[in-house]
């Protein structure tokens, strides 16, 4: 199979008439979601579990087995099986890379240099860490099942010279004013996967770019629009729609698939975010009334950021003195705000779970 030569951007053959029905709906749903985001007073707290869930879903597309619970248990200082730790580190790196991208974009635009920096973070000390993290490839790669050769591969990305030219064109296109931003996002994501500029981590990096591109275009006020849940649940369609571009040269099926993903996932994101906001307000009242403590909000924010945690974690990260922390945890269990997931024994700490939040995130 010969290396693919990507279409230069912007595309000249977009069939806009076949996209109009989904374009309008996708724009309305994104606007509704962003309106809801703007009402979130402390997104770093309330949306933390959704960030972790996105990282879990995106990593699962690439074959990891770690669940949201696995990651939360690990970060909440509960023991997890050794064979899950490498997958958990991949999930955590994904989340850190996305956060670093957002922070960097406060002072710089979305560029190839920033993408290389995020890729270095994404691949640090995990599977693929030997595949030149943070650098665009200098050799030919190909995609296929284990045992494939370049002749039997499912897809062969561009040669290094063609890749370099296509990346420059792709970066310029990100700053181009397209007729519709969501259609542009569909093209940006697909073209990145087609170029396949890294030796490993292209899929995860391409999905990190989805919320960052919308943030770059000022379509959303926080880069927290995540598609990996939908893409994981429609994995075969996702890969087939991408492959249809390189097999037939037609982008219409891919763009329609992507717009539909935006519509479905935006509605889910709206429902989950609204449910989390309502839960935060309800539990805030419960904690204030039941504890009468000056540390009520510290307690509230800690359990939203980390809904599975050990007593040691709570004392260390909440900023609450240990004597007060123990009393507060006892009250929250008594009032059914928290549940004991695993009773402490000897030197082993008690593990707590905020199941009402976990139910929303996992729904």
mmCIF file of N, CA, C and O in Angstrom, residues 154 186 189-190 193-194 230-231 234-259:
data_model
loop_
_atom_site.group_PDB
_atom_site.id
_atom_site.type_symbol
_atom_site.label_atom_id
_atom_site.label_comp_id
_atom_site.label_asym_id
_atom_site.label_seq_id
_atom_site.Cartn_x
_atom_site.Cartn_y
_atom_site.Cartn_z
ATOM 1 N N UNK A 154 -3.656 -1.603 7.085
ATOM 2 C CA UNK A 154 -4.990 -1.047 6.855
ATOM 3 C C UNK A 154 -4.896 0.354 6.278
ATOM 4 O O UNK A 154 -5.719 0.773 5.471
ATOM 5 N N UNK A 186 -14.680 18.877 12.553
ATOM 6 C CA UNK A 186 -14.703 17.518 11.995
ATOM 7 C C UNK A 186 -13.525 17.309 11.043
ATOM 8 O O UNK A 186 -12.855 16.262 11.063
ATOM 9 N N UNK A 189 -10.094 17.315 13.033
ATOM 10 C CA UNK A 189 -9.842 16.055 13.737
ATOM 11 C C UNK A 189 -9.462 14.951 12.758
ATOM 12 O O UNK A 189 -8.480 14.224 12.971
ATOM 13 N N UNK A 190 -10.231 14.813 11.679
ATOM 14 C CA UNK A 190 -9.958 13.747 10.714
ATOM 15 C C UNK A 190 -8.598 13.931 10.045
ATOM 16 O O UNK A 190 -7.830 12.967 9.892
ATOM 17 N N UNK A 193 -5.759 12.795 12.215
ATOM 18 C CA UNK A 193 -5.632 11.337 12.278
ATOM 19 C C UNK A 193 -5.071 10.779 10.965
ATOM 20 O O UNK A 193 -4.324 9.792 10.963
ATOM 21 N N UNK A 194 -5.429 11.393 9.849
ATOM 22 C CA UNK A 194 -4.917 10.953 8.552
ATOM 23 C C UNK A 194 -3.409 11.240 8.441
ATOM 24 O O UNK A 194 -2.637 10.389 7.993
ATOM 25 N N UNK A 230 -19.068 9.058 23.157
ATOM 26 C CA UNK A 230 -19.784 8.689 21.933
ATOM 27 C C UNK A 230 -18.872 7.896 20.997
ATOM 28 O O UNK A 230 -19.275 6.870 20.434
ATOM 29 N N UNK A 231 -17.639 8.357 20.830
ATOM 30 C CA UNK A 231 -16.724 7.701 19.897
ATOM 31 C C UNK A 231 -16.370 6.298 20.354
ATOM 32 O O UNK A 231 -16.213 5.394 19.522
ATOM 33 N N UNK A 234 -19.286 4.039 19.565
ATOM 34 C CA UNK A 234 -19.477 3.863 18.117
ATOM 35 C C UNK A 234 -18.114 3.699 17.448
ATOM 36 O O UNK A 234 -17.847 4.274 16.398
ATOM 37 N N UNK A 235 -17.272 2.892 18.071
ATOM 38 C CA UNK A 235 -15.874 2.794 17.644
ATOM 39 C C UNK A 235 -15.739 2.326 16.200
ATOM 40 O O UNK A 235 -14.955 2.876 15.432
ATOM 41 N N UNK A 236 -16.497 1.294 15.808
ATOM 42 C CA UNK A 236 -16.382 0.781 14.437
ATOM 43 C C UNK A 236 -16.807 1.833 13.421
ATOM 44 O O UNK A 236 -16.141 2.026 12.386
ATOM 45 N N UNK A 237 -17.932 2.520 13.709
ATOM 46 C CA UNK A 237 -18.391 3.583 12.805
ATOM 47 C C UNK A 237 -17.375 4.711 12.725
ATOM 48 O O UNK A 237 -17.152 5.298 11.655
ATOM 49 N N UNK A 238 -16.759 5.022 13.851
ATOM 50 C CA UNK A 238 -15.740 6.074 13.931
ATOM 51 C C UNK A 238 -14.584 5.760 12.996
ATOM 52 O O UNK A 238 -14.220 6.576 12.131
ATOM 53 N N UNK A 239 -14.032 4.558 13.122
ATOM 54 C CA UNK A 239 -12.896 4.186 12.279
ATOM 55 C C UNK A 239 -13.312 4.022 10.813
ATOM 56 O O UNK A 239 -12.572 4.412 9.902
ATOM 57 N N UNK A 240 -14.496 3.465 10.588
ATOM 58 C CA UNK A 240 -14.948 3.258 9.203
ATOM 59 C C UNK A 240 -15.190 4.590 8.491
ATOM 60 O O UNK A 240 -14.876 4.744 7.303
ATOM 61 N N UNK A 241 -15.759 5.556 9.227
ATOM 62 C CA UNK A 241 -16.029 6.868 8.627
ATOM 63 C C UNK A 241 -14.726 7.576 8.282
ATOM 64 O O UNK A 241 -14.618 8.232 7.234
ATOM 65 N N UNK A 242 -13.726 7.438 9.152
ATOM 66 C CA UNK A 242 -12.414 8.018 8.844
ATOM 67 C C UNK A 242 -11.792 7.340 7.623
ATOM 68 O O UNK A 242 -11.248 8.011 6.730
ATOM 69 N N UNK A 243 -11.881 6.012 7.596
ATOM 70 C CA UNK A 243 -11.255 5.267 6.488
ATOM 71 C C UNK A 243 -11.947 5.564 5.159
ATOM 72 O O UNK A 243 -11.311 5.528 4.096
ATOM 73 N N UNK A 244 -13.236 5.889 5.225
ATOM 74 C CA UNK A 244 -13.969 6.195 4.001
ATOM 75 C C UNK A 244 -13.397 7.430 3.308
ATOM 76 O O UNK A 244 -13.457 7.555 2.092
ATOM 77 N N UNK A 245 -12.833 8.351 4.096
ATOM 78 C CA UNK A 245 -12.213 9.543 3.514
ATOM 79 C C UNK A 245 -11.035 9.129 2.627
ATOM 80 O O UNK A 245 -10.913 9.554 1.483
ATOM 81 N N UNK A 246 -10.161 8.303 3.194
ATOM 82 C CA UNK A 246 -8.947 7.934 2.450
ATOM 83 C C UNK A 246 -9.222 6.903 1.357
ATOM 84 O O UNK A 246 -8.477 6.825 0.380
ATOM 85 N N UNK A 247 -10.314 6.122 1.512
ATOM 86 C CA UNK A 247 -10.653 5.125 0.479
ATOM 87 C C UNK A 247 -11.350 5.761 -0.716
ATOM 88 O O UNK A 247 -11.081 5.398 -1.868
ATOM 89 N N UNK A 248 -12.272 6.698 -0.436
ATOM 90 C CA UNK A 248 -13.122 7.233 -1.503
ATOM 91 C C UNK A 248 -12.869 8.703 -1.819
ATOM 92 O O UNK A 248 -13.303 9.196 -2.857
ATOM 93 N N UNK A 249 -12.208 9.395 -0.901
ATOM 94 C CA UNK A 249 -12.001 10.832 -1.100
ATOM 95 C C UNK A 249 -13.194 11.667 -0.703
ATOM 96 O O UNK A 249 -13.170 12.897 -0.809
ATOM 97 N N UNK A 250 -14.264 11.019 -0.226
ATOM 98 C CA UNK A 250 -15.469 11.745 0.166
ATOM 99 C C UNK A 250 -15.449 12.041 1.664
ATOM 100 O O UNK A 250 -15.213 11.145 2.482
ATOM 101 N N UNK A 251 -15.728 13.287 2.009
ATOM 102 C CA UNK A 251 -15.735 13.710 3.411
ATOM 103 C C UNK A 251 -17.138 13.773 4.001
ATOM 104 O O UNK A 251 -17.298 13.945 5.209
ATOM 105 N N UNK A 252 -18.152 13.655 3.178
ATOM 106 C CA UNK A 252 -19.518 13.915 3.638
ATOM 107 C C UNK A 252 -19.958 12.958 4.739
ATOM 108 O O UNK A 252 -20.508 13.386 5.767
ATOM 109 N N UNK A 253 -19.735 11.652 4.548
ATOM 110 C CA UNK A 253 -20.158 10.682 5.564
ATOM 111 C C UNK A 253 -19.455 10.942 6.893
ATOM 112 O O UNK A 253 -20.072 10.836 7.968
ATOM 113 N N UNK A 254 -18.153 11.251 6.817
ATOM 114 C CA UNK A 254 -17.413 11.533 8.051
ATOM 115 C C UNK A 254 -17.963 12.769 8.766
ATOM 116 O O UNK A 254 -18.195 12.756 9.976
ATOM 117 N N UNK A 255 -18.186 13.833 8.024
ATOM 118 C CA UNK A 255 -18.653 15.073 8.657
ATOM 119 C C UNK A 255 -20.033 14.872 9.268
ATOM 120 O O UNK A 255 -20.311 15.340 10.381
ATOM 121 N N UNK A 256 -20.905 14.136 8.573
ATOM 122 C CA UNK A 256 -22.232 13.868 9.128
ATOM 123 C C UNK A 256 -22.123 13.022 10.406
ATOM 124 O O UNK A 256 -22.820 13.263 11.390
ATOM 125 N N UNK A 257 -21.255 12.021 10.389
ATOM 126 C CA UNK A 257 -21.034 11.213 11.597
ATOM 127 C C UNK A 257 -20.574 12.098 12.749
ATOM 128 O O UNK A 257 -21.062 11.985 13.888
ATOM 129 N N UNK A 258 -19.639 12.988 12.480
ATOM 130 C CA UNK A 258 -19.066 13.826 13.526
ATOM 131 C C UNK A 258 -20.097 14.825 14.064
ATOM 132 O O UNK A 258 -20.181 15.045 15.287
ATOM 133 N N UNK A 259 -20.875 15.420 13.182
ATOM 134 C CA UNK A 259 -21.913 16.356 13.628
ATOM 135 C C UNK A 259 -22.958 15.644 14.489
ATOM 136 O O UNK A 259 -23.425 16.188 15.495
#
